[in-house]
Amino acid sequence: MSDHPLRIAALDLTLELTLLLRRDLDRALPALGLTESRVKVVWHLHQHGPCTQSALAGALAVTPRTVTGLVDALVDTGFVTREPHPHDRRATLVTLTAHGAGVAAGLAEGQGQLADQLFGDLTGDRLAGFVSTLDGVVSRLRPLVDEAAS
Amino acid sequence: MSDHPLRIAALDLTLELTLLLRRDLDRALPALGLTESRVKVVWHLHQHGPCTQSALAGALAVTPRTVTGLVDALVDTGFVTREPHPHDRRATLVTLTAHGAGVAAGLAEGQGQLADQLFGDLTGDRLAGFVSTLDGVVSRLRPLVDEAAS
DNA sequence: TATTGTTATACTCTATAACTATA
DNA sequence: TATAGTTATAGAGTATAACAATA
């Protein structure tokens, strides 16, 4: 009476979905002049506003050294600038340029279109059930991953 | 009367799920002596048996040169061997060692445990509905990504 | 002392291009 | 000619360790 095979199928499909979404993103990025790692920086700034490099390192789960390299590249390509921090002369505030903000807005729009393509066929009930289930799964996984980081 | 916000939520949750699963894998791999890219090779061999490097390049969507590097590293660390192809002297058959096969079996077991952790709380109906919805979404996404590759 | 960010160095993954051996 | 795989070279992302400036 085990649902084990069905749970395996659910995980397999989830893993394939992650693979497909990543490939979809990788295909779109070169045309924008971005890479997978750099777009994470742009997206985080789009959602949270100007950030210190230290904050970016924490959010992206990479070392400060790595952030230095990513921000260097994004400055060179015109997506962000380094602004002085108003209260801490050690820190810099990484800030989106107009171009960077425009690209981020385009990404958000593309994401909305993708959401419609993927979930547009679902009835309201079915969609709500899916979101509810997914929310439970993510809530169960989050502490597992975060605790392993300690 | 738009479900647009709910569809956005579904995609956001899906994207967070992909992030968490990847971090979970990245945490586990160093202890096994593997990296994210190398484990894809090991996993593919576990599922399909011995493969030519050309076949691996196609399956992993990377260039033959990259496969050379990955297989070199896996040979050095004892996960695979290069065996002569029986009918084509140009080709090599990348083959799991006993150690490589053992690690792959452990990965499969760990995946089964993760599936139970993530989906164990779901009733049969709810689980079946989730799998069905997920299957539809993946089926809709697959051609989008594959066609973009052409 | 602790924190922010950098320079120095090294490893992994990836790609393109030119090449060898075989089909 | 075409295919399988390698050598050569280069760029991106990542990490650790040592350091400077500031808090």
mmCIF file of C-alpha atoms (C1' of nucleotides) in Angstrom:
data_model
loop_
_atom_site.group_PDB
_atom_site.id
_atom_site.type_symbol
_atom_site.label_atom_id
_atom_site.label_comp_id
_atom_site.label_asym_id
_atom_site.label_seq_id
_atom_site.Cartn_x
_atom_site.Cartn_y
_atom_site.Cartn_z
ATOM 1 C CA MET A 1 0.000 0.000 0.000
ATOM 2 C CA SER A 2 3.018 2.255 -0.463
ATOM 3 C CA ASP A 3 2.935 5.376 -2.580
ATOM 4 C CA HIS A 4 6.690 5.171 -2.859
ATOM 5 C CA PRO A 5 6.776 4.769 -6.661
ATOM 6 C CA LEU A 6 4.497 7.774 -7.067
ATOM 7 C CA ARG A 7 6.718 9.835 -4.791
ATOM 8 C CA ILE A 8 9.726 8.817 -6.841
ATOM 9 C CA ALA A 9 7.855 9.929 -9.968
ATOM 10 C CA ALA A 10 7.075 13.260 -8.338
ATOM 11 C CA LEU A 11 10.745 13.833 -7.532
ATOM 12 C CA ASP A 12 11.875 12.725 -10.985
ATOM 13 C CA LEU A 13 9.477 15.141 -12.640
ATOM 14 C CA THR A 14 10.575 17.905 -10.308
ATOM 15 C CA LEU A 15 14.217 17.291 -11.169
ATOM 16 C CA GLU A 16 13.456 17.303 -14.883
ATOM 17 C CA LEU A 17 11.570 20.555 -14.427
ATOM 18 C CA THR A 18 14.570 22.145 -12.732
ATOM 19 C CA LEU A 19 16.766 21.021 -15.627
ATOM 20 C CA LEU A 20 14.413 22.431 -18.246
ATOM 21 C CA LEU A 21 13.959 25.767 -16.498
ATOM 22 C CA ARG A 22 17.707 26.157 -16.178
ATOM 23 C CA ARG A 23 18.264 25.390 -19.852
ATOM 24 C CA ASP A 24 15.524 27.825 -20.807
ATOM 25 C CA LEU A 25 17.238 30.563 -18.811
ATOM 26 C CA ASP A 26 20.689 29.703 -20.200
ATOM 27 C CA ARG A 27 19.349 30.048 -23.722
ATOM 28 C CA ALA A 28 17.927 33.505 -23.078
ATOM 29 C CA LEU A 29 20.825 35.042 -21.170
ATOM 30 C CA PRO A 30 23.581 35.482 -23.796
ATOM 31 C CA ALA A 31 21.342 37.753 -25.860
ATOM 32 C CA LEU A 32 21.023 40.021 -22.816
ATOM 33 C CA GLY A 33 24.755 40.102 -22.180
ATOM 34 C CA LEU A 34 24.371 38.225 -18.903
ATOM 35 C CA THR A 35 25.414 34.919 -17.399
ATOM 36 C CA GLU A 36 23.593 32.690 -14.939
ATOM 37 C CA SER A 37 25.585 34.003 -11.963
ATOM 38 C CA ARG A 38 25.439 37.634 -12.982
ATOM 39 C CA VAL A 39 21.695 37.585 -13.513
ATOM 40 C CA LYS A 40 21.279 36.444 -9.918
ATOM 41 C CA VAL A 41 22.953 39.669 -8.834
ATOM 42 C CA VAL A 42 20.779 41.774 -11.151
ATOM 43 C CA TRP A 43 17.634 39.997 -9.979
ATOM 44 C CA HIS A 44 18.485 40.439 -6.311
ATOM 45 C CA LEU A 45 19.106 44.153 -6.784
ATOM 46 C CA HIS A 46 15.830 44.409 -8.697
ATOM 47 C CA GLN A 47 13.967 42.882 -5.769
ATOM 48 C CA HIS A 48 15.855 44.429 -2.832
ATOM 49 C CA GLY A 49 17.329 47.671 -4.132
ATOM 50 C CA PRO A 50 20.989 48.704 -3.686
ATOM 51 C CA CYS A 51 23.004 46.224 -1.616
ATOM 52 C CA THR A 52 26.464 45.969 -0.141
ATOM 53 C CA GLN A 53 28.684 43.299 -1.607
ATOM 54 C CA SER A 54 28.638 41.570 1.734
ATOM 55 C CA ALA A 55 24.849 41.356 1.608
ATOM 56 C CA LEU A 56 25.045 39.970 -1.927
ATOM 57 C CA ALA A 57 27.549 37.336 -0.828
ATOM 58 C CA GLY A 58 25.152 36.186 1.875
ATOM 59 C CA ALA A 59 22.116 36.193 -0.393
ATOM 60 C CA LEU A 60 23.843 34.294 -3.201
ATOM 61 C CA ALA A 61 25.655 31.938 -0.835
ATOM 62 C CA VAL A 62 29.076 32.704 -2.344
ATOM 63 C CA THR A 63 32.248 34.263 -0.913
ATOM 64 C CA PRO A 64 32.955 37.999 -0.942
ATOM 65 C CA ARG A 65 35.757 37.348 -3.430
ATOM 66 C CA THR A 66 33.286 35.905 -5.902
ATOM 67 C CA VAL A 67 31.015 38.923 -5.530
ATOM 68 C CA THR A 68 33.960 41.202 -6.319
ATOM 69 C CA GLY A 69 34.399 39.376 -9.632
ATOM 70 C CA LEU A 70 30.714 39.393 -10.514
ATOM 71 C CA VAL A 71 30.292 43.074 -9.710
ATOM 72 C CA ASP A 72 33.485 43.937 -11.639
ATOM 73 C CA ALA A 73 31.995 42.246 -14.695
ATOM 74 C CA LEU A 74 28.585 43.886 -14.257
ATOM 75 C CA VAL A 75 30.207 47.319 -13.915
ATOM 76 C CA ASP A 76 32.272 46.722 -17.061
ATOM 77 C CA THR A 77 29.148 45.754 -19.001
ATOM 78 C CA GLY A 78 27.046 48.641 -17.706
ATOM 79 C CA PHE A 79 24.482 46.859 -15.519
ATOM 80 C CA VAL A 80 25.488 48.273 -12.129
ATOM 81 C CA THR A 81 27.625 50.921 -10.462
ATOM 82 C CA ARG A 82 29.474 50.973 -7.152
ATOM 83 C CA GLU A 83 28.222 53.865 -5.021
ATOM 84 C CA PRO A 84 29.670 54.953 -1.694
ATOM 85 C CA HIS A 85 27.780 53.768 1.367
ATOM 86 C CA PRO A 86 26.391 56.806 3.225
ATOM 87 C CA HIS A 87 27.283 55.609 6.730
ATOM 88 C CA ASP A 88 30.140 53.134 6.290
ATOM 89 C CA ARG A 89 33.157 54.106 4.277
ATOM 90 C CA ARG A 90 34.326 50.505 4.048
ATOM 91 C CA ALA A 91 31.248 49.384 2.133
ATOM 92 C CA THR A 92 29.955 50.047 -1.366
ATOM 93 C CA LEU A 93 26.356 50.038 -2.484
ATOM 94 C CA VAL A 94 25.940 48.046 -5.679
ATOM 95 C CA THR A 95 23.221 49.834 -7.634
ATOM 96 C CA LEU A 96 21.420 49.039 -10.890
ATOM 97 C CA THR A 97 21.984 51.410 -13.807
ATOM 98 C CA ALA A 98 19.032 52.431 -15.970
ATOM 99 C CA HIS A 99 20.081 49.707 -18.384
ATOM 100 C CA GLY A 100 20.312 47.122 -15.598
ATOM 101 C CA ALA A 101 16.902 48.114 -14.260
ATOM 102 C CA GLY A 102 15.424 47.856 -17.752
ATOM 103 C CA VAL A 103 16.808 44.371 -18.279
ATOM 104 C CA ALA A 104 15.493 43.296 -14.871
ATOM 105 C CA ALA A 105 12.038 44.606 -15.779
ATOM 106 C CA GLY A 106 12.198 42.600 -19.003
ATOM 107 C CA LEU A 107 13.121 39.489 -17.063
ATOM 108 C CA ALA A 108 10.137 39.972 -14.789
ATOM 109 C CA GLU A 109 7.861 40.305 -17.787
ATOM 110 C CA GLY A 110 9.317 37.183 -19.401
ATOM 111 C CA GLN A 111 8.769 35.313 -16.182
ATOM 112 C CA GLY A 112 5.128 36.339 -16.170
ATOM 113 C CA GLN A 113 4.715 35.084 -19.715
ATOM 114 C CA LEU A 114 6.376 31.798 -18.844
ATOM 115 C CA ALA A 115 4.062 31.373 -15.863
ATOM 116 C CA ASP A 116 1.072 31.825 -18.147
ATOM 117 C CA GLN A 117 2.468 29.364 -20.682
ATOM 118 C CA LEU A 118 3.136 26.715 -18.060
ATOM 119 C CA PHE A 119 0.063 27.069 -15.868
ATOM 120 C CA GLY A 120 -2.462 28.753 -18.148
ATOM 121 C CA ASP A 121 -4.295 25.535 -18.937
ATOM 122 C CA LEU A 122 -5.040 24.736 -15.309
ATOM 123 C CA THR A 123 -8.456 25.407 -13.853
ATOM 124 C CA GLY A 124 -8.555 27.610 -10.794
ATOM 125 C CA ASP A 125 -9.082 24.714 -8.405
ATOM 126 C CA ARG A 126 -6.351 22.607 -9.868
ATOM 127 C CA LEU A 127 -3.920 25.523 -9.865
ATOM 128 C CA ALA A 128 -4.739 26.370 -6.260
ATOM 129 C CA GLY A 129 -4.201 22.770 -5.220
ATOM 130 C CA PHE A 130 -0.897 22.665 -7.033
ATOM 131 C CA VAL A 131 0.341 25.852 -5.382
ATOM 132 C CA SER A 132 -0.763 24.617 -1.989
ATOM 133 C CA THR A 133 1.034 21.310 -2.405
ATOM 134 C CA LEU A 134 4.129 22.973 -3.764
ATOM 135 C CA ASP A 135 4.143 25.394 -0.868
ATOM 136 C CA GLY A 136 4.092 22.515 1.580
ATOM 137 C CA VAL A 137 6.936 20.750 -0.190
ATOM 138 C CA VAL A 138 9.094 23.868 -0.287
ATOM 139 C CA SER A 139 8.358 24.556 3.374
ATOM 140 C CA ARG A 140 9.491 21.043 4.248
ATOM 141 C CA LEU A 141 12.663 21.279 2.177
ATOM 142 C CA ARG A 142 13.774 24.741 3.249
ATOM 143 C CA PRO A 143 14.797 23.861 6.812
ATOM 144 C CA LEU A 144 16.577 20.720 5.617
ATOM 145 C CA VAL A 145 18.807 22.737 3.330
ATOM 146 C CA ASP A 146 19.276 25.680 5.658
ATOM 147 C CA GLU A 147 20.193 23.523 8.665
ATOM 148 C CA ALA A 148 22.733 21.626 6.623
ATOM 149 C CA ALA A 149 24.435 24.971 6.039
ATOM 150 C CA SER A 150 25.129 25.477 9.739
ATOM 151 C CA MET B 1 -10.947 37.089 -13.088
ATOM 152 C CA SER B 2 -7.320 36.360 -13.822
ATOM 153 C CA ASP B 3 -5.357 33.652 -12.100
ATOM 154 C CA HIS B 4 -2.211 35.445 -13.112
ATOM 155 C CA PRO B 5 -0.975 36.129 -9.559
ATOM 156 C CA LEU B 6 -1.485 32.491 -8.651
ATOM 157 C CA ARG B 7 0.459 31.388 -11.705
ATOM 158 C CA ILE B 8 3.261 33.748 -10.737
ATOM 159 C CA ALA B 9 3.247 32.179 -7.271
ATOM 160 C CA ALA B 10 3.432 28.727 -8.804
ATOM 161 C CA LEU B 11 6.470 29.685 -10.868
ATOM 162 C CA ASP B 12 8.144 31.445 -7.935
ATOM 163 C CA LEU B 13 7.726 28.379 -5.764
ATOM 164 C CA THR B 14 9.006 26.170 -8.545
ATOM 165 C CA LEU B 15 12.082 28.344 -8.948
ATOM 166 C CA GLU B 16 12.744 28.298 -5.216
ATOM 167 C CA LEU B 17 12.382 24.530 -5.266
ATOM 168 C CA THR B 18 14.984 24.231 -8.009
ATOM 169 C CA LEU B 19 17.348 26.397 -5.961
ATOM 170 C CA LEU B 20 16.882 24.336 -2.811
ATOM 171 C CA LEU B 21 17.307 20.998 -4.567
ATOM 172 C CA ARG B 22 20.500 22.177 -6.187
ATOM 173 C CA ARG B 23 21.909 23.407 -2.886
ATOM 174 C CA ASP B 24 20.970 20.136 -1.235
ATOM 175 C CA LEU B 25 22.875 18.223 -3.906
ATOM 176 C CA ASP B 26 25.876 20.560 -3.758
ATOM 177 C CA ARG B 27 26.119 20.009 -0.005
ATOM 178 C CA ALA B 28 26.172 16.237 -0.354
ATOM 179 C CA LEU B 29 28.582 15.869 -3.263
ATOM 180 C CA PRO B 30 31.982 16.875 -1.814
ATOM 181 C CA ALA B 31 31.793 14.062 0.751
ATOM 182 C CA LEU B 32 31.416 11.622 -2.142
ATOM 183 C CA GLY B 33 34.361 13.069 -4.046
ATOM 184 C CA LEU B 34 32.119 14.313 -6.853
ATOM 185 C CA THR B 35 31.082 17.634 -8.374
ATOM 186 C CA GLU B 36 27.766 18.649 -9.887
ATOM 187 C CA SER B 37 28.956 18.042 -13.442
ATOM 188 C CA ARG B 38 30.729 14.780 -12.706
ATOM 189 C CA VAL B 39 27.748 13.305 -10.900
ATOM 190 C CA LYS B 40 25.674 13.825 -14.038
ATOM 191 C CA VAL B 41 28.070 11.531 -15.882
ATOM 192 C CA VAL B 42 27.935 8.922 -13.119
ATOM 193 C CA TRP B 43 24.143 9.112 -12.988
ATOM 194 C CA HIS B 44 23.768 8.760 -16.748
ATOM 195 C CA LEU B 45 26.020 5.695 -16.777
ATOM 196 C CA HIS B 46 24.049 4.244 -13.870
ATOM 197 C CA GLN B 47 20.844 4.602 -15.854
ATOM 198 C CA HIS B 48 22.054 3.714 -19.371
ATOM 199 C CA GLY B 49 25.125 1.541 -18.887
ATOM 200 C CA PRO B 50 28.470 2.092 -20.659
ATOM 201 C CA CYS B 51 28.400 5.012 -23.119
ATOM 202 C CA THR B 52 30.687 6.564 -25.683
ATOM 203 C CA GLN B 53 31.918 10.040 -24.881
ATOM 204 C CA SER B 54 30.028 11.295 -27.862
ATOM 205 C CA ALA B 55 26.791 9.915 -26.418
ATOM 206 C CA LEU B 56 27.588 11.553 -23.093
ATOM 207 C CA ALA B 57 28.211 14.892 -24.794
ATOM 208 C CA GLY B 58 24.770 14.674 -26.403
ATOM 209 C CA ALA B 59 23.001 13.611 -23.224
ATOM 210 C CA LEU B 60 24.628 16.280 -21.055
ATOM 211 C CA ALA B 61 24.349 18.987 -23.734
ATOM 212 C CA VAL B 62 28.050 19.853 -23.559
ATOM 213 C CA THR B 63 30.883 19.670 -26.101
ATOM 214 C CA PRO B 64 33.062 16.580 -26.584
ATOM 215 C CA ARG B 65 35.995 18.534 -25.170
ATOM 216 C CA THR B 66 34.153 19.029 -21.903
ATOM 217 C CA VAL B 67 33.391 15.313 -21.702
ATOM 218 C CA THR B 68 37.096 14.566 -22.120
ATOM 219 C CA GLY B 69 37.827 16.672 -19.053
ATOM 220 C CA LEU B 70 35.039 15.188 -16.952
ATOM 221 C CA VAL B 71 35.976 11.609 -17.842
ATOM 222 C CA ASP B 72 39.661 12.334 -17.187
ATOM 223 C CA ALA B 73 38.757 13.503 -13.693
ATOM 224 C CA LEU B 74 36.440 10.546 -13.045
ATOM 225 C CA VAL B 75 39.130 8.105 -14.169
ATOM 226 C CA ASP B 76 41.674 9.770 -11.884
ATOM 227 C CA THR B 77 39.322 9.519 -8.922
ATOM 228 C CA GLY B 78 38.320 5.906 -9.599
ATOM 229 C CA PHE B 79 34.678 6.276 -10.650
ATOM 230 C CA VAL B 80 34.939 5.098 -14.274
ATOM 231 C CA THR B 81 37.288 3.451 -16.753
ATOM 232 C CA ARG B 82 37.728 3.907 -20.487
ATOM 233 C CA GLU B 83 37.170 0.584 -22.270
ATOM 234 C CA PRO B 84 37.726 -0.072 -25.973
ATOM 235 C CA HIS B 85 34.600 -0.050 -28.115
ATOM 236 C CA PRO B 86 34.076 -3.548 -29.556
ATOM 237 C CA HIS B 87 33.173 -2.408 -33.089
ATOM 238 C CA ASP B 88 34.674 1.074 -33.484
ATOM 239 C CA ARG B 89 38.305 1.642 -32.673
ATOM 240 C CA ARG B 90 37.847 5.400 -32.608
ATOM 241 C CA ALA B 91 35.400 5.280 -29.715
ATOM 242 C CA THR B 92 35.769 4.454 -26.026
ATOM 243 C CA LEU B 93 33.122 3.072 -23.720
ATOM 244 C CA VAL B 94 33.030 4.962 -20.457
ATOM 245 C CA THR B 95 32.172 2.366 -17.809
ATOM 246 C CA LEU B 96 31.438 2.613 -14.080
ATOM 247 C CA THR B 97 33.906 0.936 -11.716
ATOM 248 C CA ALA B 98 32.607 -1.042 -8.731
ATOM 249 C CA HIS B 99 33.175 2.082 -6.659
ATOM 250 C CA GLY B 100 31.323 4.255 -9.160
ATOM 251 C CA ALA B 101 28.421 1.834 -9.288
ATOM 252 C CA GLY B 102 28.289 1.738 -5.495
ATOM 253 C CA VAL B 103 28.165 5.514 -5.236
ATOM 254 C CA ALA B 104 25.418 5.634 -7.889
ATOM 255 C CA ALA B 105 23.391 3.086 -5.939
ATOM 256 C CA GLY B 106 23.806 5.249 -2.843
ATOM 257 C CA LEU B 107 22.588 8.277 -4.757
ATOM 258 C CA ALA B 108 19.508 6.386 -5.887
ATOM 259 C CA GLU B 109 18.771 5.397 -2.309
ATOM 260 C CA GLY B 110 19.246 8.944 -1.084
ATOM 261 C CA GLN B 111 16.883 10.149 -3.774
ATOM 262 C CA GLY B 112 14.256 7.684 -2.594
ATOM 263 C CA GLN B 113 14.600 8.934 0.957
ATOM 264 C CA LEU B 114 14.303 12.537 -0.198
ATOM 265 C CA ALA B 115 11.148 11.699 -2.150
ATOM 266 C CA ASP B 116 9.630 10.222 1.002
ATOM 267 C CA GLN B 117 10.636 13.245 3.072
ATOM 268 C CA LEU B 118 9.176 15.710 0.600
ATOM 269 C CA PHE B 119 5.987 13.909 -0.406
ATOM 270 C CA GLY B 120 5.400 11.482 2.482
ATOM 271 C CA ASP B 121 2.759 13.678 4.098
ATOM 272 C CA LEU B 122 0.552 13.799 1.021
ATOM 273 C CA THR B 123 -2.536 11.652 0.780
ATOM 274 C CA GLY B 124 -2.726 9.367 -2.233
ATOM 275 C CA ASP B 125 -5.227 11.578 -4.052
ATOM 276 C CA ARG B 126 -3.332 14.743 -3.449
ATOM 277 C CA LEU B 127 -0.071 13.131 -4.513
ATOM 278 C CA ALA B 128 -1.634 11.736 -7.678
ATOM 279 C CA GLY B 129 -3.056 15.130 -8.556
ATOM 280 C CA PHE B 130 0.280 16.781 -7.991
ATOM 281 C CA VAL B 131 2.089 14.284 -10.208
ATOM 282 C CA SER B 132 -0.528 14.660 -12.913
ATOM 283 C CA THR B 133 -0.277 18.447 -12.900
ATOM 284 C CA LEU B 134 3.498 18.352 -12.831
ATOM 285 C CA ASP B 135 3.519 15.937 -15.729
ATOM 286 C CA GLY B 136 1.414 18.328 -17.760
ATOM 287 C CA VAL B 137 3.661 21.267 -16.974
ATOM 288 C CA VAL B 138 6.820 19.367 -17.877
ATOM 289 C CA SER B 139 5.212 18.154 -21.097
ATOM 290 C CA ARG B 140 4.394 21.730 -22.030
ATOM 291 C CA LEU B 141 7.850 23.021 -21.203
ATOM 292 C CA ARG B 142 9.872 20.263 -22.851
ATOM 293 C CA PRO B 143 9.126 21.205 -26.465
ATOM 294 C CA LEU B 144 9.702 24.891 -25.733
ATOM 295 C CA VAL B 145 13.222 24.189 -24.524
ATOM 296 C CA ASP B 146 14.040 21.547 -27.113
ATOM 297 C CA GLU B 147 12.865 23.633 -30.037
ATOM 298 C CA ALA B 148 14.919 26.574 -28.847
ATOM 299 C CA ALA B 149 17.946 24.302 -29.181
ATOM 300 C CA SER B 150 17.430 23.858 -32.903
ATOM 301 C "C1'" DT C 1 38.990 43.251 17.434
ATOM 302 C "C1'" DA C 2 35.712 42.650 13.800
ATOM 303 C "C1'" DT C 3 34.064 43.744 9.226
ATOM 304 C "C1'" DT C 4 34.375 45.209 4.116
ATOM 305 C "C1'" DG C 5 36.375 44.479 0.203
ATOM 306 C "C1'" DT C 6 40.590 43.580 -2.395
ATOM 307 C "C1'" DT C 7 44.907 41.151 -4.438
ATOM 308 C "C1'" DA C 8 47.114 36.617 -5.244
ATOM 309 C "C1'" DT C 9 46.637 32.024 -6.543
ATOM 310 C "C1'" DA C 10 44.470 27.753 -7.978
ATOM 311 C "C1'" DC C 11 40.834 24.450 -9.491
ATOM 312 C "C1'" DT C 12 36.571 23.267 -12.214
ATOM 313 C "C1'" DC C 13 33.606 23.723 -16.065
ATOM 314 C "C1'" DT C 14 32.887 25.431 -20.368
ATOM 315 C "C1'" DA C 15 33.722 26.736 -25.374
ATOM 316 C "C1'" DT C 16 36.160 27.205 -30.116
ATOM 317 C "C1'" DA C 17 39.571 25.722 -33.176
ATOM 318 C "C1'" DA C 18 43.027 22.711 -35.013
ATOM 319 C "C1'" DC C 19 44.516 18.058 -35.160
ATOM 320 C "C1'" DT C 20 44.963 12.597 -35.269
ATOM 321 C "C1'" DA C 21 43.067 8.274 -35.942
ATOM 322 C "C1'" DT C 22 39.535 5.661 -37.641
ATOM 323 C "C1'" DA C 23 35.182 4.734 -40.392
ATOM 324 C "C1'" DT D 1 34.177 12.872 -46.251
ATOM 325 C "C1'" DA D 2 32.514 12.291 -41.705
ATOM 326 C "C1'" DT D 3 32.999 10.905 -36.889
ATOM 327 C "C1'" DA D 4 35.455 10.092 -32.120
ATOM 328 C "C1'" DG D 5 38.336 11.988 -29.241
ATOM 329 C "C1'" DT D 6 42.437 14.891 -28.013
ATOM 330 C "C1'" DT D 7 45.647 19.000 -27.534
ATOM 331 C "C1'" DA D 8 45.865 24.066 -27.181
ATOM 332 C "C1'" DT D 9 44.002 28.090 -25.543
ATOM 333 C "C1'" DA D 10 40.786 31.169 -23.259
ATOM 334 C "C1'" DG D 11 37.037 32.868 -20.267
ATOM 335 C "C1'" DA D 12 33.798 32.437 -16.272
ATOM 336 C "C1'" DG D 13 32.824 31.052 -11.589
ATOM 337 C "C1'" DT D 14 34.344 29.394 -7.430
ATOM 338 C "C1'" DA D 15 37.364 28.918 -3.123
ATOM 339 C "C1'" DT D 16 41.190 29.919 0.459
ATOM 340 C "C1'" DA D 17 44.471 32.907 2.338
ATOM 341 C "C1'" DA D 18 46.729 37.219 3.205
ATOM 342 C "C1'" DC D 19 46.057 42.055 3.335
ATOM 343 C "C1'" DA D 20 44.360 47.205 3.680
ATOM 344 C "C1'" DA D 21 41.067 50.344 5.243
ATOM 345 C "C1'" DT D 22 37.550 51.335 8.286
ATOM 346 C "C1'" DA D 23 34.346 50.486 12.267
#
